[in-house]
């Protein structure tokens, strides 16, 4: 009796829901095969000592222990590089693109053409950008040092010196400042003009409008940007395209954590250790994201929120 | 400044700043194009040159008469064309199930999908490599073909869902009353009406696979593997010391790779910028 009732219920459930599930099936299969199973596998692999994709020695925590002992020099170096890169490049990108957006947010003639020109470098594929900047930043044969020579400045080492490498990456990244500019412009566009009129009526000038309207109204945008660029910058592996020594830079000055995972897991075939590196990374990224959300009281979501 | 209308000094300064910035930001483009037109002798000069004595357009012919680049281009075209068709189609079908169909479990699947958007690629990258190894997909193009039949990424499905939710329900309901099946309603009504956002998805799919060097770098190891154009260019740029005099050909490759994204952006500015906005509003 109960069984029969259940089977009728099941049949009814199937009848009313099967179209939805059928259309959603590609997502279900995709998530299962290409996301959930790999995530679980990665977790399992991380406990397999010396797993190279075929055999392993034992089940233990040695992969995790190795990170903080034998391999600590490289792990800490690449982690610090990555964090330093993120901490400087995110605010630098936000601020420079903000001023660029202000510059092209005027009603001047031809300003739209300038927006397109500023965005162009963003459309360049990363591998081409890397190739080009490596060439232009060459210490002896690079065009930038020729330009500096004309002004009477002695050759700058750029990527050929551990001390100037990271700085050179920031200079290079400024080239694609147009990406942030577009986001800022859309944020400005969403701000109701009435607010600025209200400020004017109250006797406030441009500066007051900027401080009390533009900044608070842009905070959801800033927050979204900070979250996305944090997750993005921490996984940065673009150094592969331009940094000397297999993407590590001089004295490992450009060795990023994501590149280390690639080098250890794929290039050296140490799947177990690479998985452990990735899991520690996931936890760090998750922690940073949680902290960012917890400290997001400064974000202004309008009156209704 | 003898014009009758008075131009404020601020306007002059603004224009000057904009022009200077344009020169700075466009200089690398200029240099890349210029270098791609130099002779092999000119690129190995101890003092780097700004301009070729005589533009060597023949460099672009040499680029594609080298087998590597030509094969690379064909592989890239195969991957790009496949995905420009199947990613919007499969993402559209999934988005339709979220936006237009009523079924139990819909919210759960949507939440699961959004959850994966935050997952760092580094976590799945290593086990996916093992998985594809098991499938025998290493040194083949399958890793860029098969996984994209399943929606091709949460971002695209999310954007399509949001857009489809904005299409009035009445149209779908009317067709339902007339007895049209879900598949029919998708292909005849919802999918065509999503044209605006589909353009955005298609262009982004193109940009993603046209420029992708890291994916192929992961899965292509043998020298006779089907490498994409981006990977060929990447590998050529690594052994720069071995063949300094080929820098002009490499630059020609770079120019060639940059033309299509730049033209696409110039043509579809509005859709691309609107897409960026939709993406940012969700935050």
Coordinates of C-alpha atoms in Angstrom, one line a residue:
Chain A
X1 CA 0.0 0.0 0.0
X2 CA 2.6 2.5 1.1
X3 CA 4.9 1.5 -1.6
X4 CA 2.2 2.0 -4.2
X5 CA 1.4 5.4 -2.8
X6 CA 5.0 6.4 -2.9
X7 CA 5.4 5.2 -6.5
X8 CA 2.3 7.2 -7.5
X9 CA 3.8 10.3 -5.8
X10 CA 7.1 9.7 -7.5
X11 CA 5.4 9.3 -10.9
X12 CA 3.5 12.5 -10.3
X13 CA 6.7 14.3 -9.3
X14 CA 8.4 13.0 -12.4
X15 CA 5.5 14.1 -14.6
X16 CA 5.4 17.7 -13.4
X17 CA 9.1 18.2 -13.1
X18 CA 10.8 16.2 -15.8
X19 CA 10.9 18.9 -18.5
X20 CA 12.8 21.3 -16.1
X21 CA 15.3 18.6 -15.1
X22 CA 15.7 17.5 -18.7
X23 CA 16.6 21.1 -19.8
X24 CA 18.8 21.5 -16.8
X25 CA 20.6 18.1 -17.3
X26 CA 23.6 19.5 -19.2
X27 CA 24.4 21.7 -16.2
X28 CA 23.9 18.8 -13.8
X29 CA 26.3 16.6 -15.8
X30 CA 28.8 19.4 -16.3
X31 CA 28.9 20.3 -12.7
X32 CA 29.2 16.7 -11.6
X33 CA 31.9 15.6 -14.0
X34 CA 33.9 18.8 -14.5
X35 CA 33.6 20.4 -11.1
X36 CA 32.4 18.3 -8.2
X37 CA 34.3 15.1 -9.0
X38 CA 37.5 17.0 -9.7
X39 CA 37.1 18.9 -6.4
X40 CA 36.7 15.7 -4.4
X41 CA 39.5 14.0 -6.4
X42 CA 41.8 16.9 -5.6
X43 CA 41.0 16.6 -1.9
X44 CA 41.8 12.8 -2.0
X45 CA 45.0 13.3 -4.0
X46 CA 46.3 15.8 -1.5
X47 CA 46.7 13.0 1.0
X48 CA 48.5 10.7 -1.4
X49 CA 52.2 10.9 -0.8
X50 CA 54.2 11.0 -4.1
X51 CA 51.2 10.5 -6.3
X52 CA 52.2 11.1 -9.9
X53 CA 49.0 10.1 -11.6
X54 CA 49.8 6.4 -11.5
X55 CA 51.2 5.2 -8.2
X56 CA 51.7 6.6 -4.7
X57 CA 53.6 5.6 -1.6
X58 CA 51.2 6.0 1.2
X59 CA 48.2 7.8 2.7
X60 CA 49.3 10.6 5.0
X61 CA 49.7 14.3 5.6
X62 CA 53.2 14.5 4.2
X63 CA 52.1 16.7 1.2
X64 CA 50.9 19.3 3.6
X65 CA 53.8 18.9 5.9
X66 CA 56.3 19.3 3.1
X67 CA 54.7 22.7 2.2
X68 CA 55.7 24.1 5.6
X69 CA 59.1 22.3 5.9
X70 CA 61.2 21.2 3.0
X71 CA 59.5 23.4 0.4
X72 CA 58.7 26.3 2.7
X73 CA 61.2 28.6 1.0
X74 CA 59.5 28.4 -2.4
X75 CA 56.0 28.3 -0.9
X76 CA 56.4 31.3 1.2
X77 CA 58.3 33.2 -1.5
X78 CA 55.6 32.6 -4.1
X79 CA 52.8 33.3 -1.6
X80 CA 54.3 36.6 -0.5
X81 CA 54.9 37.6 -4.2
X82 CA 51.2 36.8 -4.9
X83 CA 49.9 38.7 -1.9
X84 CA 52.2 41.7 -2.6
X85 CA 51.0 41.7 -6.2
X86 CA 47.4 41.7 -5.2
X87 CA 47.7 44.3 -2.4
X88 CA 49.4 46.8 -4.7
X89 CA 47.8 46.1 -8.1
X90 CA 44.1 46.1 -6.9
X91 CA 44.1 49.7 -5.3
X92 CA 46.4 50.9 -8.0
X93 CA 44.1 49.7 -10.7
X94 CA 41.0 51.0 -9.0
X95 CA 42.4 54.5 -8.4
X96 CA 44.0 55.0 -11.8
X97 CA 41.0 53.7 -13.7
X98 CA 38.8 56.0 -11.5
X99 CA 40.6 59.1 -12.6
X100 CA 40.7 58.0 -16.2
X101 CA 36.9 57.5 -16.0
X102 CA 36.5 61.0 -14.6
X103 CA 38.5 62.4 -17.4
X104 CA 36.3 60.8 -20.1
X105 CA 33.0 61.3 -18.3
X106 CA 32.8 64.9 -19.5
X107 CA 30.4 66.1 -22.3
X108 CA 33.3 67.2 -24.5
X109 CA 33.3 66.5 -28.2
X110 CA 35.0 63.3 -29.2
X111 CA 35.3 61.9 -25.7
X112 CA 33.6 58.7 -26.7
X113 CA 36.4 58.0 -29.3
X114 CA 39.0 58.5 -26.5
X115 CA 37.1 55.8 -24.4
X116 CA 37.4 53.3 -27.2
X117 CA 41.2 54.1 -27.6
X118 CA 41.8 53.7 -23.9
X119 CA 40.0 50.4 -23.9
X120 CA 41.9 48.9 -26.9
X121 CA 44.9 47.6 -24.9
X122 CA 42.4 45.5 -22.8
X123 CA 41.4 43.6 -25.9
X124 CA 44.9 42.4 -26.5
X125 CA 45.3 38.7 -25.7
X126 CA 47.6 38.1 -22.6
X127 CA 50.1 36.1 -24.6
X128 CA 50.6 39.0 -27.0
X129 CA 50.8 41.5 -24.2
X130 CA 53.5 39.4 -22.5
X131 CA 55.5 39.0 -25.7
X132 CA 55.3 42.7 -26.5
X133 CA 56.2 44.0 -23.0
X134 CA 59.1 41.5 -22.6
X135 CA 60.4 42.9 -25.9
X136 CA 60.0 46.6 -25.0
X137 CA 61.3 46.1 -21.5
X138 CA 64.6 44.4 -22.7
X139 CA 67.5 45.8 -20.7
X140 CA 69.9 46.3 -23.6
X141 CA 67.8 45.9 -26.7
X142 CA 64.4 47.2 -25.5
X143 CA 62.8 50.3 -27.0
X144 CA 62.0 51.8 -23.6
X145 CA 65.6 52.0 -22.6
X146 CA 66.3 53.7 -25.9
X147 CA 63.7 56.3 -25.1
X148 CA 65.1 56.7 -21.6
X149 CA 68.5 57.1 -23.1
X150 CA 67.3 60.0 -25.2
X151 CA 66.1 61.8 -22.1
X152 CA 69.5 61.0 -20.5
X153 CA 68.4 58.3 -18.0
X154 CA 70.6 55.3 -17.7
X155 CA 69.2 51.9 -18.7
X156 CA 66.5 50.5 -16.3
X157 CA 66.7 46.7 -15.8
X158 CA 62.9 46.1 -15.7
X159 CA 62.4 42.3 -15.6
X160 CA 66.2 41.6 -15.6
X161 CA 66.6 42.5 -11.9
X162 CA 64.8 41.1 -8.9
X163 CA 64.4 44.6 -7.4
X164 CA 62.6 46.1 -10.3
X165 CA 60.6 43.2 -11.6
X166 CA 57.4 43.6 -9.7
X167 CA 57.4 47.4 -10.2
X168 CA 57.7 46.7 -14.0
X169 CA 54.7 44.4 -13.8
X170 CA 52.6 47.3 -12.3
X171 CA 53.8 49.6 -15.0
X172 CA 52.8 47.0 -17.6
X173 CA 49.4 46.5 -16.0
X174 CA 48.6 50.2 -16.2
X175 CA 48.4 49.7 -19.9
X176 CA 45.0 47.9 -19.4
X177 CA 43.6 50.6 -17.1
X178 CA 40.7 51.0 -19.6
X179 CA 39.1 47.8 -18.2
X180 CA 38.4 49.4 -14.9
X181 CA 37.5 52.7 -16.6
X182 CA 34.5 51.0 -18.3
X183 CA 33.3 49.6 -15.0
X184 CA 33.5 53.1 -13.4
X185 CA 31.7 54.7 -16.3
X186 CA 28.8 52.3 -15.9
X187 CA 28.7 53.1 -12.1
X188 CA 28.6 56.8 -12.8
X189 CA 25.8 56.3 -15.4
X190 CA 23.7 54.5 -12.8
X191 CA 23.8 57.5 -10.4
X192 CA 20.6 59.5 -10.5
X193 CA 21.3 63.2 -11.6
X194 CA 18.8 64.4 -9.0
X195 CA 21.3 63.7 -6.2
X196 CA 23.8 66.1 -7.7
X197 CA 21.0 68.7 -8.2
X198 CA 20.1 68.3 -4.5
X199 CA 23.7 69.0 -3.5
X200 CA 23.8 72.1 -5.7
X201 CA 20.5 73.4 -4.1
X202 CA 22.1 72.8 -0.7
X203 CA 25.0 75.0 -1.8
X204 CA 27.5 72.3 -2.3
X205 CA 30.1 72.4 -5.0
X206 CA 31.6 69.8 -7.2
X207 CA 33.8 68.5 -4.5
X208 CA 30.8 67.9 -2.2
X209 CA 29.0 66.1 -5.0
X210 CA 32.0 63.9 -5.4
X211 CA 32.4 63.2 -1.7
X212 CA 28.8 62.7 -0.7
X213 CA 27.2 61.3 -3.9
X214 CA 29.7 59.8 -6.3
X215 CA 31.8 57.9 -3.7
X216 CA 28.9 56.4 -1.6
X217 CA 26.8 55.6 -4.7
X218 CA 29.8 53.8 -6.2
X219 CA 30.6 51.6 -3.2
X220 CA 28.6 48.5 -4.4
X221 CA 30.7 48.8 -7.6
X222 CA 33.9 49.2 -5.7
X223 CA 33.1 46.2 -3.5
X224 CA 32.2 44.0 -6.4
X225 CA 35.4 45.1 -8.1
X226 CA 37.5 44.4 -5.0
X227 CA 36.1 40.9 -4.5
X228 CA 36.5 39.9 -8.2
X229 CA 40.0 41.4 -8.6
X230 CA 41.1 39.9 -5.3
X231 CA 40.1 36.4 -6.4
X232 CA 41.6 37.1 -9.8
X233 CA 44.9 38.6 -8.7
X234 CA 45.6 35.8 -6.2
X235 CA 45.3 33.4 -9.1
X236 CA 47.5 35.5 -11.4
X237 CA 49.7 33.4 -13.7
X238 CA 50.3 36.0 -16.4
X239 CA 54.0 36.1 -15.4
X240 CA 54.4 32.9 -17.4
X241 CA 54.3 35.0 -20.6
X242 CA 57.0 37.5 -19.8
X243 CA 59.0 36.6 -16.7
X244 CA 62.5 35.1 -17.3
X245 CA 63.4 31.7 -15.9
X246 CA 60.2 29.8 -16.9
X247 CA 57.9 32.5 -15.6
X248 CA 59.7 32.8 -12.2
X249 CA 61.7 36.0 -12.7
X250 CA 65.2 36.7 -11.4
X251 CA 65.7 35.2 -7.9
X252 CA 62.1 34.0 -8.1
X253 CA 61.0 37.7 -7.8
X254 CA 58.0 37.0 -10.0
X255 CA 57.2 33.5 -8.9
X256 CA 53.4 33.4 -8.3
X257 CA 51.6 30.8 -6.3
X258 CA 49.4 29.7 -9.3
X259 CA 52.5 29.3 -11.4
X260 CA 54.0 27.1 -8.6
X261 CA 51.0 24.9 -8.7
X262 CA 51.3 24.5 -12.4
X263 CA 55.1 23.8 -12.2
X264 CA 54.8 21.3 -9.5
X265 CA 51.7 19.4 -10.5
X266 CA 51.7 19.5 -14.3
X267 CA 55.3 20.1 -15.3
X268 CA 56.9 18.0 -12.7
X269 CA 54.0 15.5 -12.5
X270 CA 53.6 15.7 -8.7
X271 CA 49.8 15.5 -8.7
X272 CA 49.5 14.8 -5.0
X273 CA 51.7 17.7 -3.9
X274 CA 50.1 20.1 -6.4
X275 CA 46.6 19.2 -5.0
X276 CA 47.7 20.0 -1.5
X277 CA 49.1 23.3 -2.7
X278 CA 45.8 24.1 -4.3
X279 CA 43.7 23.2 -1.3
X280 CA 45.7 25.4 1.0
X281 CA 45.3 28.1 -1.6
X282 CA 41.5 27.5 -1.7
X283 CA 41.3 27.9 2.1
X284 CA 43.3 31.2 2.0
X285 CA 41.2 32.6 -0.8
X286 CA 38.0 31.6 1.0
X287 CA 39.2 33.2 4.2
X288 CA 40.1 36.5 2.5
X289 CA 36.7 36.5 0.7
X290 CA 34.9 36.0 4.0
X291 CA 36.9 38.8 5.7
X292 CA 36.1 41.1 2.8
X293 CA 32.3 40.3 3.1
X294 CA 32.4 40.7 6.9
X295 CA 34.1 44.1 6.7
X296 CA 31.7 45.4 4.0
X297 CA 29.7 47.7 6.2
X298 CA 31.0 50.6 4.2
X299 CA 29.1 49.5 1.1
X300 CA 26.0 51.6 0.6
X301 CA 23.1 49.7 -1.0
X302 CA 20.6 52.6 -1.2
X303 CA 17.6 53.3 1.1
X304 CA 15.7 50.0 0.8
X305 CA 18.6 47.8 1.9
Chain B
X1 CA 43.6 80.5 -30.6
X2 CA 42.0 83.1 -32.9
X3 CA 38.6 81.5 -33.0
X4 CA 35.6 83.6 -32.1
X5 CA 34.2 81.2 -29.5
X6 CA 36.2 81.3 -26.3
X7 CA 37.6 78.0 -25.3
X8 CA 38.1 77.7 -21.6
X9 CA 41.6 76.8 -20.5
X10 CA 40.2 73.8 -18.6
X11 CA 38.9 72.3 -21.9
X12 CA 42.3 72.8 -23.5
X13 CA 44.0 71.1 -20.6
X14 CA 41.5 68.2 -20.7
X15 CA 42.1 67.6 -24.4
X16 CA 45.8 67.8 -24.0
X17 CA 45.8 65.2 -21.2
X18 CA 43.6 62.9 -23.2
X19 CA 45.8 63.2 -26.3
X20 CA 49.0 62.5 -24.3
X21 CA 47.4 59.5 -22.7
X22 CA 46.3 58.2 -26.1
X23 CA 49.9 58.5 -27.3
X24 CA 51.2 56.7 -24.3
X25 CA 48.6 53.9 -24.4
X26 CA 48.8 53.4 -28.1
X27 CA 52.6 53.5 -28.4
X28 CA 53.0 49.7 -27.7
X29 CA 50.6 49.0 -30.6
X30 CA 52.5 51.3 -32.9
X31 CA 55.8 49.6 -31.9
X32 CA 54.4 46.1 -32.3
X33 CA 53.1 46.9 -35.8
X34 CA 56.4 48.7 -36.7
X35 CA 58.5 45.8 -35.5
X36 CA 56.4 43.3 -37.4
X37 CA 57.4 45.1 -40.6
X38 CA 61.1 45.2 -40.0
X39 CA 63.7 42.9 -41.7
X40 CA 65.6 40.3 -39.7
X41 CA 68.7 42.5 -39.8
X42 CA 66.8 45.4 -38.4
X43 CA 65.4 43.6 -35.4
X44 CA 68.9 42.5 -34.2
X45 CA 70.4 45.9 -34.4
X46 CA 72.2 46.8 -31.1
X47 CA 70.2 50.0 -31.0
X48 CA 66.5 49.2 -31.3
X49 CA 64.8 51.0 -34.2
X50 CA 61.5 52.8 -34.1
X51 CA 60.6 52.3 -37.7
X52 CA 61.6 49.9 -40.5
X53 CA 63.5 51.5 -43.4
X54 CA 61.1 49.8 -45.8
X55 CA 57.9 48.1 -44.5
X56 CA 58.3 44.3 -45.0
X57 CA 54.7 43.2 -45.5
X58 CA 56.2 39.9 -46.7
X59 CA 56.7 39.1 -43.0
X60 CA 53.0 38.3 -42.8
X61 CA 53.3 35.9 -45.7
X62 CA 56.3 34.2 -44.0
X63 CA 54.3 33.9 -40.8
X64 CA 51.8 31.6 -42.4
X65 CA 54.3 29.8 -44.6
X66 CA 55.8 28.4 -41.4
X67 CA 53.9 25.3 -40.7
X68 CA 53.6 25.9 -36.9
X69 CA 51.6 29.1 -37.1
X70 CA 49.3 27.9 -39.9
X71 CA 48.5 24.6 -38.1
X72 CA 48.0 26.6 -34.9
X73 CA 45.5 28.9 -36.6
X74 CA 43.5 26.0 -38.0
X75 CA 43.3 24.4 -34.5
X76 CA 42.3 27.7 -33.0
X77 CA 39.6 28.2 -35.6
X78 CA 38.2 24.8 -34.9
X79 CA 38.0 25.3 -31.2
X80 CA 36.7 28.9 -31.5
X81 CA 34.0 28.0 -34.1
X82 CA 32.8 25.0 -32.2
X83 CA 32.5 26.9 -28.9
X84 CA 30.9 30.0 -30.5
X85 CA 28.1 27.7 -31.5
X86 CA 27.7 25.2 -28.7
X87 CA 28.4 27.4 -25.6
X88 CA 25.5 29.9 -26.3
X89 CA 23.2 27.0 -27.3
X90 CA 23.8 24.8 -24.3
X91 CA 24.0 27.8 -21.9
X92 CA 20.7 29.0 -23.4
X93 CA 19.0 25.7 -22.8
X94 CA 20.1 25.6 -19.2
X95 CA 19.1 29.3 -18.7
X96 CA 15.7 28.6 -20.2
X97 CA 15.1 25.9 -17.6
X98 CA 15.9 28.4 -14.9
X99 CA 14.0 31.4 -16.3
X100 CA 10.9 29.9 -18.0
X101 CA 10.2 26.4 -16.6
X102 CA 8.7 25.5 -13.2
X103 CA 10.2 22.6 -11.5
X104 CA 11.3 21.4 -8.1
X105 CA 15.0 21.7 -7.5
X106 CA 15.4 24.8 -9.6
X107 CA 16.6 27.0 -6.8
X108 CA 19.0 24.3 -5.6
X109 CA 20.7 23.9 -9.0
X110 CA 20.9 27.7 -9.4
X111 CA 22.6 28.0 -6.0
X112 CA 25.0 25.2 -6.8
X113 CA 25.9 26.9 -10.1
X114 CA 26.5 30.3 -8.5
X115 CA 28.6 28.6 -5.8
X116 CA 31.0 27.3 -8.5
X117 CA 31.6 30.8 -9.8
X118 CA 33.7 31.7 -6.8
X119 CA 35.7 28.4 -6.9
X120 CA 39.3 29.2 -7.9
X121 CA 40.3 27.4 -11.1
X122 CA 43.5 26.1 -9.4
X123 CA 41.4 23.6 -7.4
X124 CA 39.9 21.8 -10.4
X125 CA 42.9 22.3 -12.7
X126 CA 45.1 19.5 -11.3
X127 CA 42.4 16.7 -11.0
X128 CA 41.0 17.7 -14.4
X129 CA 44.4 17.1 -15.8
X130 CA 44.3 13.6 -14.3
X131 CA 40.7 13.1 -15.6
X132 CA 41.6 14.1 -19.1
X133 CA 44.6 11.9 -18.9
X134 CA 42.3 8.9 -18.1
X135 CA 40.1 9.8 -21.0
X136 CA 43.1 9.9 -23.3
X137 CA 42.5 13.6 -24.0
X138 CA 46.1 14.8 -23.4
X139 CA 47.7 16.1 -26.6
X140 CA 44.2 16.4 -28.2
X141 CA 41.7 19.2 -28.6
X142 CA 39.0 17.3 -26.7
X143 CA 39.5 19.3 -23.4
X144 CA 38.3 22.4 -25.3
X145 CA 35.5 20.7 -27.2
X146 CA 33.5 18.3 -24.9
X147 CA 33.3 20.2 -21.5
X148 CA 31.7 23.2 -23.3
X149 CA 28.7 21.2 -24.4
X150 CA 27.5 21.5 -20.7
X151 CA 26.9 25.3 -20.6
X152 CA 30.5 26.5 -21.0
X153 CA 30.6 28.3 -17.7
X154 CA 28.4 29.6 -14.9
X155 CA 28.8 33.3 -15.9
X156 CA 27.2 32.8 -19.3
X157 CA 24.3 30.8 -17.9
X158 CA 23.8 33.4 -15.2
X159 CA 23.7 36.3 -17.6
X160 CA 21.4 34.5 -20.0
X161 CA 19.1 33.5 -17.1
X162 CA 18.9 37.1 -15.9
X163 CA 18.1 38.3 -19.4
X164 CA 15.4 35.7 -20.1
X165 CA 13.7 36.5 -16.8
X166 CA 13.2 40.0 -18.3
X167 CA 11.3 38.7 -21.3
X168 CA 7.5 39.0 -20.6
X169 CA 5.9 35.8 -19.4
X170 CA 2.8 36.3 -21.5
X171 CA 4.6 35.3 -24.7
X172 CA 5.7 32.0 -23.3
X173 CA 2.3 31.4 -21.7
X174 CA 0.4 32.1 -24.9
X175 CA 2.5 29.5 -26.8
X176 CA 2.0 27.1 -23.9
X177 CA -1.8 27.4 -24.2
X178 CA -1.5 26.8 -27.9
X179 CA 0.1 23.5 -27.1
X180 CA 3.7 24.3 -28.0
X181 CA 6.3 22.0 -26.3
X182 CA 9.1 23.4 -24.1
X183 CA 11.6 22.8 -26.8
X184 CA 9.5 24.6 -29.4
X185 CA 9.0 27.5 -27.1
X186 CA 12.7 27.8 -26.5
X187 CA 13.7 27.8 -30.1
X188 CA 10.8 29.9 -31.4
X189 CA 10.4 32.5 -28.7
X190 CA 12.9 32.7 -25.8
X191 CA 16.2 32.0 -27.6
X192 CA 15.7 34.4 -30.5
X193 CA 14.5 37.1 -28.1
X194 CA 17.7 36.8 -26.2
X195 CA 19.7 38.0 -29.2
X196 CA 21.2 41.0 -27.4
X197 CA 22.8 39.0 -24.6
X198 CA 23.7 36.1 -27.0
X199 CA 25.9 38.5 -29.0
X200 CA 27.7 39.3 -25.8
X201 CA 28.2 35.7 -24.9
X202 CA 29.4 34.8 -28.4
X203 CA 32.0 37.6 -28.5
X204 CA 33.3 36.7 -25.1
X205 CA 33.6 33.0 -26.1
X206 CA 35.5 34.1 -29.1
X207 CA 37.8 36.3 -27.0
X208 CA 38.3 33.6 -24.4
X209 CA 39.4 30.8 -26.8
X210 CA 41.1 33.0 -29.4
X211 CA 43.6 34.2 -26.8
X212 CA 43.8 31.2 -24.5
X213 CA 47.4 29.9 -24.2
X214 CA 47.3 28.5 -20.6
X215 CA 44.7 25.8 -21.3
X216 CA 46.6 24.4 -24.3
X217 CA 49.8 24.8 -22.4
X218 CA 48.4 22.4 -19.7
X219 CA 47.2 19.7 -22.1
X220 CA 49.7 19.9 -25.0
X221 CA 53.0 18.2 -24.3
X222 CA 54.1 16.3 -27.4
X223 CA 55.7 18.3 -30.1
X224 CA 53.2 17.1 -32.7
X225 CA 50.2 17.9 -30.4
X226 CA 47.4 20.1 -32.0
X227 CA 48.7 23.4 -30.6
X228 CA 46.6 26.5 -30.9
X229 CA 47.9 29.8 -32.4
X230 CA 48.2 31.4 -29.0
X231 CA 50.3 28.4 -27.7
X232 CA 52.6 28.4 -30.7
X233 CA 53.2 32.1 -30.2
X234 CA 53.8 31.5 -26.5
X235 CA 56.4 28.8 -27.2
X236 CA 58.1 30.9 -29.8
X237 CA 58.4 33.8 -27.4
X238 CA 60.1 31.5 -24.8
X239 CA 63.2 30.7 -26.9
X240 CA 63.8 34.3 -27.8
X241 CA 67.6 34.0 -27.3
X242 CA 67.7 31.1 -29.8
X243 CA 66.2 33.1 -32.6
X244 CA 66.4 36.8 -32.0
X245 CA 66.1 37.5 -35.7
X246 CA 62.6 36.0 -35.7
X247 CA 61.3 38.8 -33.5
X248 CA 59.7 40.4 -36.5
X249 CA 57.7 37.3 -37.3
X250 CA 56.7 36.9 -33.7
X251 CA 55.5 40.5 -33.7
X252 CA 53.5 39.8 -36.9
X253 CA 51.9 36.9 -35.1
X254 CA 51.1 39.3 -32.2
X255 CA 49.5 41.8 -34.6
X256 CA 47.5 39.2 -36.3
X257 CA 46.2 37.9 -32.9
X258 CA 45.3 41.4 -31.8
X259 CA 43.4 42.5 -34.8
X260 CA 40.3 40.4 -34.4
X261 CA 39.6 41.3 -30.7
X262 CA 40.2 45.0 -31.4
X263 CA 37.9 45.0 -34.4
X264 CA 35.2 43.1 -32.5
X265 CA 35.3 45.5 -29.7
X266 CA 35.1 48.5 -32.0
X267 CA 32.0 47.0 -33.7
X268 CA 30.2 45.7 -30.7
X269 CA 31.2 48.3 -28.1
X270 CA 27.7 48.9 -26.9
X271 CA 26.8 45.2 -26.3
X272 CA 30.1 44.5 -24.6
X273 CA 29.9 47.5 -22.3
X274 CA 26.3 46.7 -21.4
X275 CA 27.3 43.1 -20.7
X276 CA 30.0 44.4 -18.3
X277 CA 27.3 46.4 -16.6
X278 CA 24.9 43.4 -16.2
X279 CA 27.8 41.5 -14.8
X280 CA 28.7 44.1 -12.3
X281 CA 25.2 44.8 -11.0
X282 CA 24.9 41.3 -9.7
X283 CA 27.5 42.0 -7.0

